[in-house]
mmCIF file of C-alpha atoms and ligand atoms in Angstrom:
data_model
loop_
_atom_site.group_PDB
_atom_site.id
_atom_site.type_symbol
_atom_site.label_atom_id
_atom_site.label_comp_id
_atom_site.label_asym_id
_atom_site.label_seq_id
_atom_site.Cartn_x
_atom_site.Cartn_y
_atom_site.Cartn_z
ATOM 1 C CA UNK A 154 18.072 1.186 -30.607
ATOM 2 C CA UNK A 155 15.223 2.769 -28.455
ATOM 3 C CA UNK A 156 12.107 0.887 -28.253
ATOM 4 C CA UNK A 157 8.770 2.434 -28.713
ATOM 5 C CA UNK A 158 6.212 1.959 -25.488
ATOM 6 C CA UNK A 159 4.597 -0.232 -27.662
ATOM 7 C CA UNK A 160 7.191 -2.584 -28.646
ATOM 8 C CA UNK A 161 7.920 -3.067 -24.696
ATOM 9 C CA UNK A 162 4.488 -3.609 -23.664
ATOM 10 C CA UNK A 163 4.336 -6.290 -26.839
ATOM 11 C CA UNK A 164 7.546 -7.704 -25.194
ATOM 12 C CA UNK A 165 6.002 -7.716 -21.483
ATOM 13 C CA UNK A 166 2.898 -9.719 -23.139
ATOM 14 C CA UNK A 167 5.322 -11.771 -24.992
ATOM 15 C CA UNK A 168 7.297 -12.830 -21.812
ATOM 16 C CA UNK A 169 3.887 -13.106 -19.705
ATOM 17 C CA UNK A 170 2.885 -15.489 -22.069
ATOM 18 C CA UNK A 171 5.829 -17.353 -21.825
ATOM 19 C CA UNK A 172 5.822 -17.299 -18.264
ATOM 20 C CA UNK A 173 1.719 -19.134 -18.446
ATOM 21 C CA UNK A 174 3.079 -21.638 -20.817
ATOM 22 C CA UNK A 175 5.444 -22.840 -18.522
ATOM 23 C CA UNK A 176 3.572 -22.476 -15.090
ATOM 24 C CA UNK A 177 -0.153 -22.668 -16.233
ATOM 25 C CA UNK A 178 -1.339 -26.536 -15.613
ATOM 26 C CA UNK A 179 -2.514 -27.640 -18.653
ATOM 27 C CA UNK A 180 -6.089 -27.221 -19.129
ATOM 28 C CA UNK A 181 -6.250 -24.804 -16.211
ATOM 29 C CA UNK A 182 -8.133 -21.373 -15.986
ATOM 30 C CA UNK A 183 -6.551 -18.108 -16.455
ATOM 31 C CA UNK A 184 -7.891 -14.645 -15.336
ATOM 32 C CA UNK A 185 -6.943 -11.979 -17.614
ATOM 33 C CA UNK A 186 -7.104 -8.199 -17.155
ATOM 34 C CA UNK A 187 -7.916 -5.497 -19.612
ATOM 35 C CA UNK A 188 -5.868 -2.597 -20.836
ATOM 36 C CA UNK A 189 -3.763 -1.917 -24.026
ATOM 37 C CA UNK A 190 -0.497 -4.038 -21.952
ATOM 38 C CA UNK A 191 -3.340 -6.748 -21.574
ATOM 39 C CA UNK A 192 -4.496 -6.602 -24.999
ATOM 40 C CA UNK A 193 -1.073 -7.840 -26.015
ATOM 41 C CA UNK A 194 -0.993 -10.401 -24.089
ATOM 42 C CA UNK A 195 -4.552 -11.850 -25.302
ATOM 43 C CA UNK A 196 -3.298 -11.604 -28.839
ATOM 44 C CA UNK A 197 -0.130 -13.473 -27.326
ATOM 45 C CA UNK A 198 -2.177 -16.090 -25.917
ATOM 46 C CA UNK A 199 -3.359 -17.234 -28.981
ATOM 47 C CA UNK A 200 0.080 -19.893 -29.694
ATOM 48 C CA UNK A 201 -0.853 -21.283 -26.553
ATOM 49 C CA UNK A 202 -4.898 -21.497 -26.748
ATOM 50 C CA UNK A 203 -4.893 -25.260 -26.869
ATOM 51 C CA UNK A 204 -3.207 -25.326 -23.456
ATOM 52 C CA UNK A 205 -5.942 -23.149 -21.554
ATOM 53 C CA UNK A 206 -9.031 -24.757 -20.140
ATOM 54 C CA UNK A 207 -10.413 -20.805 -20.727
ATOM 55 C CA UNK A 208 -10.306 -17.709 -19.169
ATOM 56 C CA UNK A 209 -11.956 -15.358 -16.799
ATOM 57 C CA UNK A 210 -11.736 -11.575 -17.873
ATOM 58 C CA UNK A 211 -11.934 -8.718 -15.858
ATOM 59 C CA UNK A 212 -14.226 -6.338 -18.627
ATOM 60 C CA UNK A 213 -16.319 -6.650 -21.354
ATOM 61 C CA UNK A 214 -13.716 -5.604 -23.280
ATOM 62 C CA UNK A 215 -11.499 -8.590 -22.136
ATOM 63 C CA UNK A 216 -14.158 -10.552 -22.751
ATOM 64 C CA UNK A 217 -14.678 -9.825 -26.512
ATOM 65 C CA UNK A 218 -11.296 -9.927 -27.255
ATOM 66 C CA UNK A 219 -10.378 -13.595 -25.711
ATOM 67 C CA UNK A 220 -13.757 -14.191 -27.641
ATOM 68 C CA UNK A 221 -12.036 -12.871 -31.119
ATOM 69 C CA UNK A 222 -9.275 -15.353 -30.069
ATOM 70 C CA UNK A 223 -11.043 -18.091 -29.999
ATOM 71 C CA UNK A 224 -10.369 -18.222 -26.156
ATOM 72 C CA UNK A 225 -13.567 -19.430 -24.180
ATOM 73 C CA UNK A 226 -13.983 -17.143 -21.700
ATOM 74 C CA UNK A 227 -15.871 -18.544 -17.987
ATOM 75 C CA UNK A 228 -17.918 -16.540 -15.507
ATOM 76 C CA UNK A 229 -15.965 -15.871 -12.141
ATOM 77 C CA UNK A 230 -19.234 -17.572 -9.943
ATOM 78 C CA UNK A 231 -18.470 -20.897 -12.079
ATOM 79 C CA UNK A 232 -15.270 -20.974 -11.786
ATOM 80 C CA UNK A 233 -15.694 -20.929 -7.857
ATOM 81 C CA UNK A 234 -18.548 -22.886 -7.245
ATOM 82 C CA UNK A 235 -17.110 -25.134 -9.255
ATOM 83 C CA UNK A 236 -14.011 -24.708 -7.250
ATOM 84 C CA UNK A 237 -11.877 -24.609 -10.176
ATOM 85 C CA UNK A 238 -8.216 -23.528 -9.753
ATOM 86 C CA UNK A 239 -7.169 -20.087 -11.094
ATOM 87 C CA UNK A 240 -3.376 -20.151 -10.613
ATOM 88 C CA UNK A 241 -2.171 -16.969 -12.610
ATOM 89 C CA UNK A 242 -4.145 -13.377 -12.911
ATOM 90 C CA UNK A 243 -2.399 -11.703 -15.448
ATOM 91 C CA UNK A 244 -2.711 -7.539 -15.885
ATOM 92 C CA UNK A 245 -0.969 -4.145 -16.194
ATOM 93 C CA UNK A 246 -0.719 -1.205 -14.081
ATOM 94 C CA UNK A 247 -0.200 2.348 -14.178
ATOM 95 C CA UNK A 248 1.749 2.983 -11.557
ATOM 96 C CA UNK A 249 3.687 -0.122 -8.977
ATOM 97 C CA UNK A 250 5.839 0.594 -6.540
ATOM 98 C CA UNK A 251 8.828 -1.325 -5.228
ATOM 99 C CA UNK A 252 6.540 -3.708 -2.641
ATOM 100 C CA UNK A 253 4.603 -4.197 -5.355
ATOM 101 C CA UNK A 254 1.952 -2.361 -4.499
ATOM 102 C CA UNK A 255 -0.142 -0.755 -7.735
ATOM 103 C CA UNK A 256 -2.475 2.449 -9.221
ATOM 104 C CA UNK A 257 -4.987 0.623 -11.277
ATOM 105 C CA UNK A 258 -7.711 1.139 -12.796
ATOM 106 C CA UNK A 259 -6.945 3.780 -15.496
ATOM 107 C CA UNK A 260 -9.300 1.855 -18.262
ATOM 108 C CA UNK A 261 -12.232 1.682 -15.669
ATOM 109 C CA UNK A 262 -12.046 -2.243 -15.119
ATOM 110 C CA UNK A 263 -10.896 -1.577 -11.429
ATOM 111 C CA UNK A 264 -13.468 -3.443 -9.675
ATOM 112 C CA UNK A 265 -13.729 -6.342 -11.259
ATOM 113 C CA UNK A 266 -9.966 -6.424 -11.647
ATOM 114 C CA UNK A 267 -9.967 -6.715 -8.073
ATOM 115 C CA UNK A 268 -12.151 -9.524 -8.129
ATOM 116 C CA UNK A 269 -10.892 -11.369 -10.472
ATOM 117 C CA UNK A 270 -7.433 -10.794 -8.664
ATOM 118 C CA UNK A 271 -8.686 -11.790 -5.017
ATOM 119 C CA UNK A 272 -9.582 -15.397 -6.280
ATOM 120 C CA UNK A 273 -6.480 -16.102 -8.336
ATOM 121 C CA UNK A 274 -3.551 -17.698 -6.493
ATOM 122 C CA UNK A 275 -0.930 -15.731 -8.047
ATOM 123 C CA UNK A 276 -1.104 -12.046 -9.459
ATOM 124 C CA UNK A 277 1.386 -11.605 -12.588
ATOM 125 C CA UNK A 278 2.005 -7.405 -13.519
ATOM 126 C CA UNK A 279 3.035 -6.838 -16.875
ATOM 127 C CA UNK A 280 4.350 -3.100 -17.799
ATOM 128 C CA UNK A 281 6.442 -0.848 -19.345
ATOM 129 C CA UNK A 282 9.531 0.433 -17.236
ATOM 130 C CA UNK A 283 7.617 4.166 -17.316
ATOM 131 C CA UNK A 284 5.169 2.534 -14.525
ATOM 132 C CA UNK A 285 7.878 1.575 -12.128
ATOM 133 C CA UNK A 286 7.355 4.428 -9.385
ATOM 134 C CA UNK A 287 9.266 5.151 -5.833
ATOM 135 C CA UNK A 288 6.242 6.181 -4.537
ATOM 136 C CA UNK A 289 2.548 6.068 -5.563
ATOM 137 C CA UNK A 290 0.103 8.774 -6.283
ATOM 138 C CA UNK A 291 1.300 11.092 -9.702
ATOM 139 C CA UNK A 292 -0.383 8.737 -11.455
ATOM 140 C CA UNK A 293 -4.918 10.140 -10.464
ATOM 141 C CA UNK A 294 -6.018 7.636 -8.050
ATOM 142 C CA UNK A 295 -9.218 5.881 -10.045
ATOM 143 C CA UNK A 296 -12.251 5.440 -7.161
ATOM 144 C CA UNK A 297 -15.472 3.527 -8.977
ATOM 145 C CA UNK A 298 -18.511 4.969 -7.081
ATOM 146 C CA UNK A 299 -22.272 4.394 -7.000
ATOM 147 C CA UNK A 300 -23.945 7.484 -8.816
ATOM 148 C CA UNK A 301 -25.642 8.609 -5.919
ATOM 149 C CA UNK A 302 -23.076 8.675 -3.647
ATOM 150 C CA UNK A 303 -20.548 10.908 -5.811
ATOM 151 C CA UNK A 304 -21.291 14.031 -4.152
ATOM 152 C CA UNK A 305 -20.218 12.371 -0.787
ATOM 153 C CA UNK A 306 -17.448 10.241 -1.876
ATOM 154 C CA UNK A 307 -16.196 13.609 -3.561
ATOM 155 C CA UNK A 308 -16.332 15.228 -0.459
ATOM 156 C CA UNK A 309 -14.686 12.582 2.019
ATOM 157 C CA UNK A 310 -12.100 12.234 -0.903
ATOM 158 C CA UNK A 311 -11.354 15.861 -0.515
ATOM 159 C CA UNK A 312 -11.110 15.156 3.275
ATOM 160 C CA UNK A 313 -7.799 12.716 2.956
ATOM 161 C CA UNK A 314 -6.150 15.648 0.386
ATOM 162 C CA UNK A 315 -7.142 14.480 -2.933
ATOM 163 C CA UNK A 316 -8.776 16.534 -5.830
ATOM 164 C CA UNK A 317 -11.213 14.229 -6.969
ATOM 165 C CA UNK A 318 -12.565 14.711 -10.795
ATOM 166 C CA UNK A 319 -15.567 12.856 -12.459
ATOM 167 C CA UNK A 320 -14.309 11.279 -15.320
ATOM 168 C CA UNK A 321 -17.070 12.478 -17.981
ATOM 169 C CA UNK A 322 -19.190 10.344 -19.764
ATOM 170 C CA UNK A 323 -17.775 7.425 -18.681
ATOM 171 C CA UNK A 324 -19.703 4.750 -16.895
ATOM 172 C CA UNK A 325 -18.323 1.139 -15.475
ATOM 173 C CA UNK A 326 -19.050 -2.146 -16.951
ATOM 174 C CA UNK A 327 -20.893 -2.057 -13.406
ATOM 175 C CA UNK A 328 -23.178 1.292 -14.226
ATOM 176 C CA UNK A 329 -21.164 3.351 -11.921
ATOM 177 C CA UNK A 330 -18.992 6.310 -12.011
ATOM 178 C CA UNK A 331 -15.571 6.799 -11.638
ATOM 179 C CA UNK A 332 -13.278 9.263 -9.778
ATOM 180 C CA UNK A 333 -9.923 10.044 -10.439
ATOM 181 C CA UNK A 334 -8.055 11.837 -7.168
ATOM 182 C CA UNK A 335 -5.460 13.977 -8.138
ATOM 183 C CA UNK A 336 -2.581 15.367 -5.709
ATOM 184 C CA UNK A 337 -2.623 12.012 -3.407
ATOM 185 C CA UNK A 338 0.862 11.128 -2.042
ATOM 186 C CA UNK A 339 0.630 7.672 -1.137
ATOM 187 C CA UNK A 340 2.735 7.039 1.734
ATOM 188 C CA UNK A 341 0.819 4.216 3.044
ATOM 189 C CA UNK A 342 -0.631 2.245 0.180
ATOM 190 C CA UNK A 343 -2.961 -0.603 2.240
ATOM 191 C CA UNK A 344 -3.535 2.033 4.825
ATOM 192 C CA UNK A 345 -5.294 4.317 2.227
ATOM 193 C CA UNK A 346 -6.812 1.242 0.252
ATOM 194 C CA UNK A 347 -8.284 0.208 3.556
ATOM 195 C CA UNK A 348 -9.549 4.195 4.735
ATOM 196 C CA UNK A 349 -11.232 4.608 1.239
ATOM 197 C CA UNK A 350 -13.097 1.764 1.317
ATOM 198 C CA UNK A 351 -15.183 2.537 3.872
ATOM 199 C CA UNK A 352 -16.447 5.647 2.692
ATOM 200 C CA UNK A 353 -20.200 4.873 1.978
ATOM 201 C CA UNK A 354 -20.710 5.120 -1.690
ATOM 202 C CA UNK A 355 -17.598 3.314 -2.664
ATOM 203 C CA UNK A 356 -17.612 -0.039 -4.654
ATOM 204 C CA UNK A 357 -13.937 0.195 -5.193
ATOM 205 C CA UNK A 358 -10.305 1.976 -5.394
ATOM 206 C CA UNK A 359 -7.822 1.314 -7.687
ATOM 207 C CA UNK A 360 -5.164 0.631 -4.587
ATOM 208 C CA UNK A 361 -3.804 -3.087 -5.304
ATOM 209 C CA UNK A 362 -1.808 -3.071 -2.148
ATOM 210 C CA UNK A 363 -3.337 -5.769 0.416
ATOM 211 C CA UNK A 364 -3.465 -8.106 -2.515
ATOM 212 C CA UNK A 365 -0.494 -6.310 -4.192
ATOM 213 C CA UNK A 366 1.395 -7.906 -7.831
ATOM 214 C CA UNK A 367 3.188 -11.102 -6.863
ATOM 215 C CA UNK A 368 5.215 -10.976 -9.731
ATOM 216 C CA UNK A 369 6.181 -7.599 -12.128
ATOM 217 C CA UNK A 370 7.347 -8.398 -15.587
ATOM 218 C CA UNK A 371 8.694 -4.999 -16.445
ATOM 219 C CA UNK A 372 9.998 -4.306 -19.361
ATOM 220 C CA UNK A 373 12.950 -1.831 -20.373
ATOM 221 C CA UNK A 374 15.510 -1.492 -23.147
ATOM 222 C CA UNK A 375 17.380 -3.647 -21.978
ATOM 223 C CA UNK A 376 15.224 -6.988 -22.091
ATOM 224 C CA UNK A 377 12.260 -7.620 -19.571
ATOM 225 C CA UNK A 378 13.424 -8.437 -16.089
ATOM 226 C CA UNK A 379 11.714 -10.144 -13.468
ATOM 227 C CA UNK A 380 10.946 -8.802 -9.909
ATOM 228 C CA UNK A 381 8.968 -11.154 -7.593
ATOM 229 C CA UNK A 382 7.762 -10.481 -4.194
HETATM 230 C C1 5RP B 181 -7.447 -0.939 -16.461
HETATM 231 C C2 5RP B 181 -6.137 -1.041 -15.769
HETATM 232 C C3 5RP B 181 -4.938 -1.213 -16.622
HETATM 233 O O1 5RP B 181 -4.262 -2.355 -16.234
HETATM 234 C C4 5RP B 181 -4.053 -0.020 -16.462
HETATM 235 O O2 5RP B 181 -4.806 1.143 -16.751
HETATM 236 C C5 5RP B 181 -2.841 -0.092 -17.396
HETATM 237 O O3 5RP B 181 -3.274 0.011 -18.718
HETATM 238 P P1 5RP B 181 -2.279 -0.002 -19.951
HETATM 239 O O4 5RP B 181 -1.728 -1.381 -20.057
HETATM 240 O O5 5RP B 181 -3.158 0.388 -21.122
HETATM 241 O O6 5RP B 181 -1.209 1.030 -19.701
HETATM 242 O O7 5RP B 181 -6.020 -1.017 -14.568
HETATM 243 O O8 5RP B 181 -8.481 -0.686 -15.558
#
């Protein structure tokens, strides 16, 4: 029988948490993304709480759930300056492409996502089969931009063939805006990640491609399968 996108994103979490149970070091840190894939795996996590030294999330969201857990949840800056491991980032996607590469940020946590991401040894992608893409860019490109600067971000978007829309009444966990790009076919994921960057104005773009997934969980009707890098 057909599984609902629920059921496979429960199963993802499921097997994500397996796969921290048996690679996590005891006591170690986890980082943990946010998103209704990652919101499984929190309420996963909690057969396996004992074994985490606590976690690092990547939203205020995140952060209240591990909370509701019973998970203690660290700041990032204490977790490096006390040069703490973090071996395993765990979050979804919304779009990944065979090298890995990903479209994040569709529940705003794209920055600090990134972040949380750059200091963890080991990225681990958790999704639904639906995400799996041959090439990225159906899914709106999510661009998190100081509110001063969206006029001119919008405009330089425009310039590399997007359609860039304000997402309405939504600000960051960070106070900024966010702009989806429409119509961007992504030939050249870490190129683009790179070229958007340095548009003045931007804090951050939801291209995970020069730190890409090193590890998809992806699951299907058939079972969850593994792809690593
Ligand atoms: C949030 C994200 C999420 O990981 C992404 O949007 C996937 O979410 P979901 O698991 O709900 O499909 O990047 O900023």
């Amino acid at each position: 029988m057909s599984k609902t996108q629920d059921e496979l994103k429960r199963a993802v979490a499921e097997a994500a948490r397996d796969h921290v149970a048996e690679n996590l070091p005891a006591g170690a840190i986890l980082g943990v993304g946010t998103g209704s894939t990652a919101n499984f795996f929190i309420d996963a996590l909690a057969t396996i709480r004992d074994r985490l030294g606590g976690a690092v999330a990547s939203s205020e969201a995140t952060r209240a759930r591990l909370v509701a857990q019973a998970i203690p949840v660290l700041e990032l800056n204490e977790v490096v300056e006390r040069d703490l491991p973090l071996p395993i980032y765990v979050d979804g996607a919304d779009e990944i492409d065979a090298g890995l590469a990903m479209i994040k940020g569709g529940g705003g946590a794209l920055t600090r996502e990134k972040i949380v991401a750059a200091v963890a040894d080991t990225f681990v992608c958790v999704c639904d089969a639906s995400k799996r893409v041959a090439v990225l860019g159906s899914f709106p490109l999510p661009v998190e931009v100081i509110p001063m600067a969206r006029a001119h971000v919008a405009r330089e978007l425009a310039k590399l063939g997007g359609t860039p829309k304000l997402r309405a009444g939504d600000l960051t966990d960070n106070g900024n805006l966010i702009l989806d790009v429409h119509g961007l076919v992504i030939a050249d994921p870490v190129r683009l990640e790179v070229t958007i960057n340095q548009i003045a104005g931007v804090v951050a773009n939801g291209l995970f491609a020069q730190r890409g997934a090193d590890l998809l969980l992806l699951a299907g009707h058939a079972g969850v399968q593994r792809h690593a890098r």
